[in-house]
Coordinates of C-alpha atoms and ligand atoms in Angstrom, one line a residue:
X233 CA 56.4 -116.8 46.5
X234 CA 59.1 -116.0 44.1
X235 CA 60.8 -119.2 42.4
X236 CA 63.1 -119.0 39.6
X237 CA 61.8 -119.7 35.6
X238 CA 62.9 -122.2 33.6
X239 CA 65.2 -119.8 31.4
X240 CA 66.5 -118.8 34.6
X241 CA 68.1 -122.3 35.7
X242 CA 71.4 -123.3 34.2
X243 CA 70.0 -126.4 33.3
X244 CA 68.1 -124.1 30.5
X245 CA 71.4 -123.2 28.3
X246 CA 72.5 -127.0 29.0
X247 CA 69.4 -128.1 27.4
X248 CA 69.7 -125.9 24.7
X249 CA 73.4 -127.1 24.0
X250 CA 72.3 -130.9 24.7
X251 CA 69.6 -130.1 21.9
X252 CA 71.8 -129.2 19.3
X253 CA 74.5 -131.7 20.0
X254 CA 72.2 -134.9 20.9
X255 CA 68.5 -133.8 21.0
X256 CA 68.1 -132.8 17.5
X257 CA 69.6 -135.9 16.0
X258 CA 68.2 -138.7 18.3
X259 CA 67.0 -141.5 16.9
X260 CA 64.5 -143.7 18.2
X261 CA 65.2 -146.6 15.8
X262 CA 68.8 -146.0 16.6
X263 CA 68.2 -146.0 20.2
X264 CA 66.2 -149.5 20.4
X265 CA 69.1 -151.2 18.7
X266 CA 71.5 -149.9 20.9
X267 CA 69.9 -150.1 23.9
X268 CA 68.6 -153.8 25.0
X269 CA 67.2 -152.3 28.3
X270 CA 65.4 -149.3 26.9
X271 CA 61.7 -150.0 28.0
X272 CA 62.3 -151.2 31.2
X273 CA 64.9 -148.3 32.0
X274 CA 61.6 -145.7 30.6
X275 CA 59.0 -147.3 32.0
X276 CA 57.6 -147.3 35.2
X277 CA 54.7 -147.9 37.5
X278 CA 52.7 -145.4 39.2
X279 CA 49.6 -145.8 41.0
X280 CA 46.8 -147.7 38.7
X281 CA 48.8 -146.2 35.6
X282 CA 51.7 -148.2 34.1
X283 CA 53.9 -145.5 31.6
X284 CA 56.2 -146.2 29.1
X285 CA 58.0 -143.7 28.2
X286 CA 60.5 -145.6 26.1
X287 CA 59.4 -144.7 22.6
X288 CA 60.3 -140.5 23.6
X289 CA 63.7 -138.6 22.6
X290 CA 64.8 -138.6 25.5
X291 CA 68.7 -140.2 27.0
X292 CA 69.8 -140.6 29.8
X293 CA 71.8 -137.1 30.3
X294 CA 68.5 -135.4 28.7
X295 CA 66.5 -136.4 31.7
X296 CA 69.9 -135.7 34.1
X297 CA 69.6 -132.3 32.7
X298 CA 65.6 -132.1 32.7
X299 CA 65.8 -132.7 36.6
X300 CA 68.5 -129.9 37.2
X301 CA 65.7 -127.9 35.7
X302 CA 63.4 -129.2 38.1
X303 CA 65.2 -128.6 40.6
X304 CA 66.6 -125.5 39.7
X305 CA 62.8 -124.0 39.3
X306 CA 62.6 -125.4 42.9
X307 CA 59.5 -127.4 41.8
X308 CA 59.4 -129.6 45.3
X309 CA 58.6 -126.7 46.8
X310 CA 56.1 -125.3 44.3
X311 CA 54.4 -128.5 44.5
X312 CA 54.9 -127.9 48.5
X313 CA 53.2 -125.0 48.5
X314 CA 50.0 -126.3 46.2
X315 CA 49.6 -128.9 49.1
X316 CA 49.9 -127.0 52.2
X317 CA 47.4 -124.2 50.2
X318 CA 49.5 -121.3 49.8
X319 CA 48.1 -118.9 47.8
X320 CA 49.9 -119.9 44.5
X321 CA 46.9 -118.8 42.3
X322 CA 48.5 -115.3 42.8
X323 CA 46.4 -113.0 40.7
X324 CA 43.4 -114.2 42.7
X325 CA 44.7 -114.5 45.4
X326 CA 43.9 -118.2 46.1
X327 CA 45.0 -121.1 47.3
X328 CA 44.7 -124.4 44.8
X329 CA 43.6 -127.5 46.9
X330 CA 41.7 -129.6 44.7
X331 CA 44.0 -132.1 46.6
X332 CA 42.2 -131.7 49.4
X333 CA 39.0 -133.1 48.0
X334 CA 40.4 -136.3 47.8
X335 CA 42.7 -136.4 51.5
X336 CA 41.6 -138.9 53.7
X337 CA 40.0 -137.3 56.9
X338 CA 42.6 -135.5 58.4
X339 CA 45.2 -135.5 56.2
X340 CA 45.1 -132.1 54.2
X341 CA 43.8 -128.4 55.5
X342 CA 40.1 -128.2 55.2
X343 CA 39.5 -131.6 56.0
X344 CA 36.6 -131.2 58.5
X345 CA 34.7 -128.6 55.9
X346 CA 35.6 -131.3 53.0
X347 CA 34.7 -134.3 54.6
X348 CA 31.3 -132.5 56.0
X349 CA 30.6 -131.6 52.3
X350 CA 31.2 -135.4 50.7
X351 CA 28.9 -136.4 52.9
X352 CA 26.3 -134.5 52.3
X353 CA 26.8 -134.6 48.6
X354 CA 27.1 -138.1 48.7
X355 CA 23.8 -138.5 50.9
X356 CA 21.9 -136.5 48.4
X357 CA 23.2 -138.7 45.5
X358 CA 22.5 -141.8 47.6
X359 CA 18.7 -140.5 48.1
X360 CA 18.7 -140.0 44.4
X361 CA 19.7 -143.5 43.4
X362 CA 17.1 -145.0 46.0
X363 CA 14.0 -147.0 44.5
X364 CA 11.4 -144.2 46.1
X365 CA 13.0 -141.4 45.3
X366 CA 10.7 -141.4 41.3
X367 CA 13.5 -140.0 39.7
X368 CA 14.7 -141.3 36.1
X369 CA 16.5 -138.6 34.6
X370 CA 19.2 -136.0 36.2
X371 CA 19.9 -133.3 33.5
X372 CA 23.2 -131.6 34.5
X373 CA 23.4 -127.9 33.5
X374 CA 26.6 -126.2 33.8
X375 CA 30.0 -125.4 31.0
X376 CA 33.3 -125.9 31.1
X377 CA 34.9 -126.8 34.7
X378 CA 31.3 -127.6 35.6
X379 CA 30.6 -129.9 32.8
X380 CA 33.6 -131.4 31.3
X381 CA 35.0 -133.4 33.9
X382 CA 31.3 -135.0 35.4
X383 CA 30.4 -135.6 31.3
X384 CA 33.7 -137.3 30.8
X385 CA 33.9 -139.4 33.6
X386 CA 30.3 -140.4 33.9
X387 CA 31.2 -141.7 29.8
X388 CA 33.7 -143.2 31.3
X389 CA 32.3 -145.5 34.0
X390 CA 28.9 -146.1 32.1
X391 CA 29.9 -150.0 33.5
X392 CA 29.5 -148.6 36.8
X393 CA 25.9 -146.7 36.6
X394 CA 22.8 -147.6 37.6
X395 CA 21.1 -149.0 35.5
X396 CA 18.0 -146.9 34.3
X397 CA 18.8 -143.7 35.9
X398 CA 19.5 -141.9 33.1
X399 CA 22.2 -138.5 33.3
X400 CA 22.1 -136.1 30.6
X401 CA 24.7 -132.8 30.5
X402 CA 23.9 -129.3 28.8
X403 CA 26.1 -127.2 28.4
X404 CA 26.1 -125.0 25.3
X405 CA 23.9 -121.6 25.5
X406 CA 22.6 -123.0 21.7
X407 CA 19.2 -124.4 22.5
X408 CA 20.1 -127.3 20.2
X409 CA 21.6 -129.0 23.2
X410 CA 18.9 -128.1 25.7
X411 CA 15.6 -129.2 23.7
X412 CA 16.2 -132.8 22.5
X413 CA 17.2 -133.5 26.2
X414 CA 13.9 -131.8 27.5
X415 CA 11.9 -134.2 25.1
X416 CA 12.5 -137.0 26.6
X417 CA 11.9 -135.9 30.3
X418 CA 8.9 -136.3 32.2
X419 CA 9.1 -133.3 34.8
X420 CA 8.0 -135.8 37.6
X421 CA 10.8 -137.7 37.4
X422 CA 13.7 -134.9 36.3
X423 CA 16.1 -133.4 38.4
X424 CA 17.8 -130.6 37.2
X425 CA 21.6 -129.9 38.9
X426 CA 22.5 -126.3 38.2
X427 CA 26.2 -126.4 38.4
X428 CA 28.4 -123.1 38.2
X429 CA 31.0 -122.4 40.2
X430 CA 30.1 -118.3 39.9
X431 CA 26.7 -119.0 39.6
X432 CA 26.8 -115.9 36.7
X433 CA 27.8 -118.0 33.8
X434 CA 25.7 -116.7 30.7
X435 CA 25.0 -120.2 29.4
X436 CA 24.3 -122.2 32.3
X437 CA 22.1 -119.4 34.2
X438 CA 19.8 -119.0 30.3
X439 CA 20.1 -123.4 30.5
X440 CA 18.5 -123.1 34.0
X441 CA 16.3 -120.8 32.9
X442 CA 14.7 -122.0 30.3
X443 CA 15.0 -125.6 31.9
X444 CA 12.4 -123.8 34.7
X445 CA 10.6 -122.8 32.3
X446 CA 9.9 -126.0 30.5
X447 CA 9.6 -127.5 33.6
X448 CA 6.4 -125.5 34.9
X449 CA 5.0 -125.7 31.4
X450 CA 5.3 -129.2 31.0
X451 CA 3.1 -129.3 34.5
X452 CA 6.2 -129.7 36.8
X453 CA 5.7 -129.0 41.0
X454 CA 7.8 -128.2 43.1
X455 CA 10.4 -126.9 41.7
X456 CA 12.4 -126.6 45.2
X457 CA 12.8 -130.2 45.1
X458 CA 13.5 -131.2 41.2
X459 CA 16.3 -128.2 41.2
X460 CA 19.2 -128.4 42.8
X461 CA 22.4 -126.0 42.7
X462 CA 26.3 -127.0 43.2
X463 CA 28.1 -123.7 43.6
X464 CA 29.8 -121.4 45.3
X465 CA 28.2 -118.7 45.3
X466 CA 25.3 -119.9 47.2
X467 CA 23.9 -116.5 47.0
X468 CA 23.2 -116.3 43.7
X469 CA 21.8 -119.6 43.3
X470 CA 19.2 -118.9 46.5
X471 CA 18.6 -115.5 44.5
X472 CA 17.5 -117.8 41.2
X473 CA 15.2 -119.5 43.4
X474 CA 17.1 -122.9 44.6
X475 CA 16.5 -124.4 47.9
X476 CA 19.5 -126.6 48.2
X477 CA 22.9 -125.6 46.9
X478 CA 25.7 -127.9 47.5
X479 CA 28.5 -125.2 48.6
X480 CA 32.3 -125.4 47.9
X481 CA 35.1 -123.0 47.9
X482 CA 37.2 -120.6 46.3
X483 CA 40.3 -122.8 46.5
X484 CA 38.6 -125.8 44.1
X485 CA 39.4 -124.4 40.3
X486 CA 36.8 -124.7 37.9
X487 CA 38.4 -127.1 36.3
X488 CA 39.8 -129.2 39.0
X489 CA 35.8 -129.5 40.2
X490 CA 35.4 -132.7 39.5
X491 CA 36.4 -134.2 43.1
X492 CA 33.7 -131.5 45.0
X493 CA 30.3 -131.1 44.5
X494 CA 30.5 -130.5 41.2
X495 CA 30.9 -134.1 40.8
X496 CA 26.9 -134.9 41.8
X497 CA 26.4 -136.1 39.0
X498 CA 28.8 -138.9 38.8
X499 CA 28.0 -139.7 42.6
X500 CA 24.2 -140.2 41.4
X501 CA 25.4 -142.3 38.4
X502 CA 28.0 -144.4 40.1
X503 CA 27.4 -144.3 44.2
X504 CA 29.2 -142.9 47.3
X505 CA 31.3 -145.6 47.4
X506 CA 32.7 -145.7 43.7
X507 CA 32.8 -141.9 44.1
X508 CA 34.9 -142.6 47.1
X509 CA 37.2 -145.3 44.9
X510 CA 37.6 -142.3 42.8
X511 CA 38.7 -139.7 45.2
X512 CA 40.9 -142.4 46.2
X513 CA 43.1 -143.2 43.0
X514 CA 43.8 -139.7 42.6
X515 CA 45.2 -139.5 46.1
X516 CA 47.3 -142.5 45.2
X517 CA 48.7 -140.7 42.3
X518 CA 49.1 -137.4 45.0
X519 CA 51.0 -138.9 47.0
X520 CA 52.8 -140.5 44.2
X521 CA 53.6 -136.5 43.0
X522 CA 54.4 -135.3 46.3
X523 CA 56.3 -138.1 47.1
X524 CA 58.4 -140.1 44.1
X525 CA 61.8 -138.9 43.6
X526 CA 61.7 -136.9 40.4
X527 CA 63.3 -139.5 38.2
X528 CA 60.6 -142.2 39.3
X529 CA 57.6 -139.8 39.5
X530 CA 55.1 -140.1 36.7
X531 CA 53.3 -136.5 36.8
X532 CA 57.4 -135.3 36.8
X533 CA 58.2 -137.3 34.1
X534 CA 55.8 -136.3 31.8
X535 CA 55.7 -132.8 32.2
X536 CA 59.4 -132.4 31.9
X537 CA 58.9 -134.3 28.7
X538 CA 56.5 -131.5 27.7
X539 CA 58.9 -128.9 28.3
X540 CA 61.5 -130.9 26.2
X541 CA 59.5 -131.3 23.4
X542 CA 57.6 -127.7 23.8
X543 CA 60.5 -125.8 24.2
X544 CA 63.5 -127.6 22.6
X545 CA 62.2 -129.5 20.2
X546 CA 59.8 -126.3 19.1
X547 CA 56.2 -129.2 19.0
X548 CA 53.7 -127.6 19.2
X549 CA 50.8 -129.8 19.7
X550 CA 50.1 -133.0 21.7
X551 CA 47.9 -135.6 20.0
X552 CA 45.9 -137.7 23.0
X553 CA 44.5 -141.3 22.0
X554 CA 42.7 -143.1 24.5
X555 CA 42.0 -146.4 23.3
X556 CA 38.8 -146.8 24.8
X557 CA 35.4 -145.8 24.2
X558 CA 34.9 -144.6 27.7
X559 CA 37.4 -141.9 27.2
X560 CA 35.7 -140.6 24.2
X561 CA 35.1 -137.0 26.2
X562 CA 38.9 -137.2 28.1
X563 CA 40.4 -135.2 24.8
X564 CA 37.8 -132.4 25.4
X565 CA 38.7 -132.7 29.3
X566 CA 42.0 -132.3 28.7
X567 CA 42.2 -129.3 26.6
X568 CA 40.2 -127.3 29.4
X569 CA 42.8 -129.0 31.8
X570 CA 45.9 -128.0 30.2
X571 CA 45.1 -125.3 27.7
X572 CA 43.1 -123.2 30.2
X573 CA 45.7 -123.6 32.5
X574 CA 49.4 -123.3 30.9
X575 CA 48.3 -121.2 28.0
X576 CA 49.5 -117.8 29.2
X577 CA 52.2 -115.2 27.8
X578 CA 53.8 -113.6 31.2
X579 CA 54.9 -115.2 33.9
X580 CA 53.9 -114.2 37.8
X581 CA 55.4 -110.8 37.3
X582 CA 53.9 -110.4 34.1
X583 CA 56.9 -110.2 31.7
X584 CA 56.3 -111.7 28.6
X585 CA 57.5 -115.1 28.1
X586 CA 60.5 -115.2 25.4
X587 CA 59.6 -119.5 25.2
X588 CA 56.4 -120.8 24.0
X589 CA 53.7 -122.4 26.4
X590 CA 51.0 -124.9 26.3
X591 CA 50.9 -127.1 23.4
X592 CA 47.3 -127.6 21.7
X593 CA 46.1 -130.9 23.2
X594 CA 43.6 -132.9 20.6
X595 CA 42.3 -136.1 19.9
X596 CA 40.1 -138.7 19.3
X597 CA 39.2 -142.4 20.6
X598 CA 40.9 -145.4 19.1
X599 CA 40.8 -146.8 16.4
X600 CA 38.7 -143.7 15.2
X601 CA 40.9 -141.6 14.9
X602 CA 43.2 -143.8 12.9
X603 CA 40.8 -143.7 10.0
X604 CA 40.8 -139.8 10.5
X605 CA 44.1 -137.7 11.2
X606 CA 46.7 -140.3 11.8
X607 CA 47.5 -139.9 7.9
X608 CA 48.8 -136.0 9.2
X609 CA 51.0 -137.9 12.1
X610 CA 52.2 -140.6 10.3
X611 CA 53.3 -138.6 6.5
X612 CA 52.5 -135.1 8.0
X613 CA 55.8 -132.3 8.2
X614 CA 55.0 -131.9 11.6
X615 CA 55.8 -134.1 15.0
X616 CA 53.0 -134.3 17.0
X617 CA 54.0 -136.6 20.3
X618 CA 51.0 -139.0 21.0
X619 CA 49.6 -140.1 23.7
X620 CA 48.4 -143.7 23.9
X621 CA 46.0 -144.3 26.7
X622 CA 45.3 -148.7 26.8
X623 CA 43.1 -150.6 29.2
X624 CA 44.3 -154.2 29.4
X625 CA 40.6 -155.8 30.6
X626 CA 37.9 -154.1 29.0
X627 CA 34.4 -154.1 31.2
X628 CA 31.0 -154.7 29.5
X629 CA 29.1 -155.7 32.7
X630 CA 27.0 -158.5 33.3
X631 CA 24.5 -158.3 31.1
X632 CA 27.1 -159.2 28.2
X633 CA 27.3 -163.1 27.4
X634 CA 27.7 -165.8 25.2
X635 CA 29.1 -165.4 21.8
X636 CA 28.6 -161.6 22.2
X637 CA 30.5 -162.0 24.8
X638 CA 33.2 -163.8 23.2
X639 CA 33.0 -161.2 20.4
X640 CA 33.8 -158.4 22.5
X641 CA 36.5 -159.6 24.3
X642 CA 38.0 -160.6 20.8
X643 CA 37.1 -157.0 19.7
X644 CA 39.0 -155.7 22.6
X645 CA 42.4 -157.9 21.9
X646 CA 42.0 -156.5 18.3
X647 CA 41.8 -152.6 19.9
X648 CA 45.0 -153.1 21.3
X649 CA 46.8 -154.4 18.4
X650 CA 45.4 -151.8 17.3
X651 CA 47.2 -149.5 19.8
X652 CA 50.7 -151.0 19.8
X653 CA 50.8 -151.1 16.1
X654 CA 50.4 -147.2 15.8
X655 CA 52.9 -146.2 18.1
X656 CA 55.3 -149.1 16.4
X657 CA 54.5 -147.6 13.0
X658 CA 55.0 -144.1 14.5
X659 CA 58.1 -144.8 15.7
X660 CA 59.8 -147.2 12.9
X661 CA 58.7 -145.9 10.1
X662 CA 59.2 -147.1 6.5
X663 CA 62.1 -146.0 4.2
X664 CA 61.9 -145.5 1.0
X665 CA 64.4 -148.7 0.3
X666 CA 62.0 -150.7 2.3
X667 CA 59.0 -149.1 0.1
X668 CA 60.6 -149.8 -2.9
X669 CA 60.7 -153.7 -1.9
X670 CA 57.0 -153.7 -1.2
X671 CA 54.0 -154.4 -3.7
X672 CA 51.6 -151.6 -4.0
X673 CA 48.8 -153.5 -6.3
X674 CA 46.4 -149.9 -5.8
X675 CA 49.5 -148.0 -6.9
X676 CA 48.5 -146.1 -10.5
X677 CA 50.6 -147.9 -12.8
X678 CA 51.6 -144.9 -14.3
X679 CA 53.9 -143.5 -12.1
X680 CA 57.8 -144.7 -11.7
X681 CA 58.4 -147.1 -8.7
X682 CA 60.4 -144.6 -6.9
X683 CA 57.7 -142.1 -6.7
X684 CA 55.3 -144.9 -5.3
X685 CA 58.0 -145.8 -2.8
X686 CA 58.2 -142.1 -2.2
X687 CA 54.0 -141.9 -1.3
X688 CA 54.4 -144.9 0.4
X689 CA 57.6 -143.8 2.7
X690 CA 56.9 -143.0 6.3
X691 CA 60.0 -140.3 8.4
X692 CA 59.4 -142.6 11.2
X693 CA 61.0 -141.7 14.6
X694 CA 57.9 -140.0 15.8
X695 CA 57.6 -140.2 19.8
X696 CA 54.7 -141.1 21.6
X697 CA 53.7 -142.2 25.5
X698 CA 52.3 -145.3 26.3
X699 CA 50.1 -145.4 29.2
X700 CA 48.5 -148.4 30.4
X701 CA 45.5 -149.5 32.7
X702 CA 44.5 -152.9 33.9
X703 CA 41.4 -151.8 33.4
X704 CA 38.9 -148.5 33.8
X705 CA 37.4 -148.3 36.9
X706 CA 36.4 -145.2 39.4
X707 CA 40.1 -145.4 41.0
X708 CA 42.1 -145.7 38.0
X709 CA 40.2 -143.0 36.6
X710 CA 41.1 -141.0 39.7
X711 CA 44.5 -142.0 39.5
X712 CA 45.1 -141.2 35.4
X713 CA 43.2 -137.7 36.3
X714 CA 45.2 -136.4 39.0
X715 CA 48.2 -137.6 36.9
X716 CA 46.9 -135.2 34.0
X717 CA 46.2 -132.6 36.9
X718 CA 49.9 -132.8 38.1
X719 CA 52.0 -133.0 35.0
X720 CA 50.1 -129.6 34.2
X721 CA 50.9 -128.2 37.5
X722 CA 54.7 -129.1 36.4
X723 CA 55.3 -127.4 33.0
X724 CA 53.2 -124.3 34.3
X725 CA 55.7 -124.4 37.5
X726 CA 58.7 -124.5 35.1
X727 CA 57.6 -121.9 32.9
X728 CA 56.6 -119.8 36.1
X729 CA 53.2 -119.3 35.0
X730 CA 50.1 -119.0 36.6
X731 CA 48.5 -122.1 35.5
X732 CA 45.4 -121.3 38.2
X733 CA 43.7 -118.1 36.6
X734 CA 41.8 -117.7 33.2
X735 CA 41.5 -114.4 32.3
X736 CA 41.8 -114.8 28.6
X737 CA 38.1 -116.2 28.6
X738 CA 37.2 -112.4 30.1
X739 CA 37.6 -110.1 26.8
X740 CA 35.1 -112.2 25.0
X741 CA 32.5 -112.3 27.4
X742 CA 32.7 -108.6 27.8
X743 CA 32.3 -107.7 23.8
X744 CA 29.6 -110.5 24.0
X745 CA 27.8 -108.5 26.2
X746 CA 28.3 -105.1 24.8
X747 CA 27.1 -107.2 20.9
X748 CA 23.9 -108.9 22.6
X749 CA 22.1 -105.7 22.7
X750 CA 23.3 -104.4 19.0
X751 CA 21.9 -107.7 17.9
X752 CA 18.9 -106.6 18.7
X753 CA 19.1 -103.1 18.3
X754 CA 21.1 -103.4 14.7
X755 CA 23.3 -100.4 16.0
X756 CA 26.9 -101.1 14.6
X757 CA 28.6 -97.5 15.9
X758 CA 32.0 -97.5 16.3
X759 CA 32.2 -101.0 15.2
X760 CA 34.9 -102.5 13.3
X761 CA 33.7 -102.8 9.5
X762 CA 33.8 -107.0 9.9
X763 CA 31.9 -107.1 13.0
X764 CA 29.4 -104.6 11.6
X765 CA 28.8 -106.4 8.6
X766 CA 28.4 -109.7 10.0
X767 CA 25.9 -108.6 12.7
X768 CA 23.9 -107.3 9.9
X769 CA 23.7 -109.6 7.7
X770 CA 22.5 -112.2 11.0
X771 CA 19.9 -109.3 11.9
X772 CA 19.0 -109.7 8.0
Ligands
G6P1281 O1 31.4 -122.9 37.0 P1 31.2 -121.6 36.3 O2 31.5 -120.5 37.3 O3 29.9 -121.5 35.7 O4 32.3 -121.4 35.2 C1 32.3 -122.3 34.1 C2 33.6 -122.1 33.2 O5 33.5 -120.8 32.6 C3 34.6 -119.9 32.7 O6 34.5 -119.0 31.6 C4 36.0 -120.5 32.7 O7 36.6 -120.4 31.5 C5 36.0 -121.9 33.2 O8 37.2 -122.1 33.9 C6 34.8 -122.3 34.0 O9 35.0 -123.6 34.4

């Protein structure tokens, strides 16, 4: 399982020379003139997710070159081996199959222990959602692979819910999250879902806890049937007193989760068979990735474009801008996703990388954060690439008519003016020439003209992505998911990493517990002087 790295392929030094002759001077504005075909030759279609890709710095030979470097990093068979469940997450020694989840019957390993556990999973949601079953309220206890992807897509297809069951997730160890959730519960008609892939997670096992607690206090029976456990480590959870544990495997990453037990929670909220619409976008877009010649295949596309702008380029962020409210959470998603994954320093041997690695992924919902940090990426000195997300048909359910009706739907066509005109400004930019022609009636009329132009001047030439939905639903949620899920797979393939392990969340976890009993205790031996102090003056 040794495959070359990126530095390793030719294709590397031809980047680097393509950089400095092309790369560093290309101009978008420049490019649009000259090229009359340029968003239908860099845009495609992929399963439920149209991309354009046209507004990037990227030509014709950069691509040609980015593909040698696909190739040359053999990343059809790295992506073979994820499939077929090859033990790729080397330092674990596991196989990575979230793909799996979502096979049809038959059609990836596992398939009679996967399709056992959907339906049983998706029975126990089913009971959930029935009129008899008295429950209102499902609070969801878990963190990070166990929490981010249910929360965010459970946001996302609120249009989908049933109505009047309500879902609730916890996942911070700080009480603040757990309490105001608790108050509005009535034990009778709370289930709790205690998800943890480990089933030792600090936060989620003191969540359960005190979630017991509350629960017997509050006059709660029964606990074996209003506490339920995906994990696992079925073990444990039997061990913390839970009946019924919805079992998966070592093979499903934390967070790739979302497609096994762990998402209950959006099977109670949405039903087997949107949960199964779900599963099946993102094997549409799977077998888009396994499939699609590289020059044609979205996931490919996009993470070469990562490595590009990552490692020739020198960006160091990604800005991600989903214009809809839905996808409030998908920022927070997709740091776990990529950061957790690519951000690592050796590769499978464990050599140091001499190249940098994942970018920092943030963002916000459009138009929010226009009003916030698009100032930084329109004026800012740094390129951040965006990511616009868009969803041409927006979904407000039934129960939305009449003039409100007519309001939203104007609301929406106003959202995505909103979206085209940021990646427009991104991209074109004001001189200060044009500036200097413009009236600025808030401009202090103290200042020379040319200095207002000046403040008023944008660089322009800023890339961004444009991806496009017809509208949100379970399976193009699936689909843009697994895309997100693959075009991480391919920049951590490239840079030879292990993008399946996560052992930079370990040293912190250890001091924590080593520091939880000096909080108590107030004994700061052989502490570091800043540590010290600041335990004493919280013990103060
Ligand atoms: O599901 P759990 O075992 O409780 O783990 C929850 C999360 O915590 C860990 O520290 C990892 O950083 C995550 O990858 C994981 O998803």
């Amino acid at each position: 399982m040794s495959y070359p790295r990126c530095d390793q392929s030719p294709a590397w030094a031809a980047l680097q020379d393509h950089y400095r002759r092309s790369g560093a001077q290309f101009d978008l504005r420049a490019a649009f003139a000259a090229e009359p075909e340029r968003f239908a030759q860099w845009s495609l279609q992929a399963p439920e997710v149209f991309a354009d890709l046209s507004k990037n710095r990227i030509e014709a030979a950069t691509l040609d070159l980015l593909v040698q470097l696909a190739e040359g990093c053999q990343l059809g068979a790295q992506r073979e081996a994820m499939f077929k469940g090859e033990p790729i997450n080397h330092t674990e020694g596991r196989a990575v199959l979230h793909t799996a989840l979502r096979a049809p019957a038959g059609a990836a390993p596992f398939s009679d222990e996967v399709q056992a556990s959907l339906a049983r999973m998706l029975a126990f949601a089913e009971s959930v959602r029935a009129a008899d079953s008295g429950i209102r309220d499902v609070v969801h206890i878990g963190i990070g692979g166990s929490d981010l992807g249910p929360a965010m897509v459970v946001q996302a297809l609120q249009a989908f819910a049933k109505p009047g069951l309500r879902l609730h997730f916890v996942s911070n160890v700080d009480g603040h999250d757990l309490a105001p959730v608790l108050r509005e519960l009535d034990p009778a008609r709370t289930l709790f879902v205690i998800a943890s892939k480990t089933f030792t997670t600090q936060e989620t096992l003191a969540n359960a806890l005190a979630a017991k607690a509350w629960f017997l206090a509050a006059g709660g029976s029964d606990v074996g049937r209003h506490f339920v456990a995906t994990s696992s480590n079925t073990a444990a959870a039997a061990e913390f007193g839970i009946h019924t544990t919805f079992g998966f495997w070592d093979w499903v990453g934390g967070r790739y989760s979302l497609w096994s037990v762990i998402g209950l929670p959006i099977a109670i909220a949405i039903g087997a068979e949107h949960f199964r619409a779900l599963l099946a976008g993102a094997w549409a877009m799977d077998e888009h990735f396994r499939a699609a010649p590289l020059r044609q295949n979205l996931p490919a596309l996009l993470g070469l474009l990562d490595i590009w702008y990552r490692n020739f380029h020198g960006f160091t962020s990604r800005s991600v801008a989903p214009y809809h409210q839905g996808l409030k959470r998908l920022p927070a998603y997709l740091q776990q996703l990529e950061m957790e994954s690519n951000g690592k320093g050796v590769d499978r041997e464990g050599q140091a990388l001499p190249y940098g690695t994942s970018p920092v992924v943030w963002g916000e919902a459009g138009t929010n954060g226009q009003h916030a940090y698009f100032q930084m990426l329109h004026q800012g000195t740094d390129v951040i690439p965006v990511e616009f997300i868009a969803v041409k048909t927006p979904t407000h359910g039934p129960q939305v008519t009449g003039e409100l009706a007519e309001r939203l739907a104007d609301q929406h066509v106003k959202l995505l003016a909103n979206c085209l005109a940021q990646s427009q400004a991104l991209m074109q930019g004001k001189s200060v020439e044009e500036a200097l022609h413009e009236r600025a009636p808030t401009a202090s009329k103290s200042l020379g003209v040319l200095t207002v132009a000046r403040h008023r001047s944008f660089p322009g030439n800023r890339p961004s992505t444009t991806l496009l939905l017809e509208t949100l639903n379970p399976r193009s949620l699936g689909a843009l998911i697994a895309l997100y899920e693959h075009r991480v797979f391919v920049s951590g393939a490239l840079w030879g990493i292990n993008s399946f392990d996560q052992w930079g969340v370990e040293l912190g976890k250890a001091l924590c517990s080593s520091l939880l009993p000096r909080l108590g205790s107030g004994d700061v031996a052989g502490l570091d002087a800043s540590t010290a102090g600041l335990l004493q003056k919280l013990r103060a």
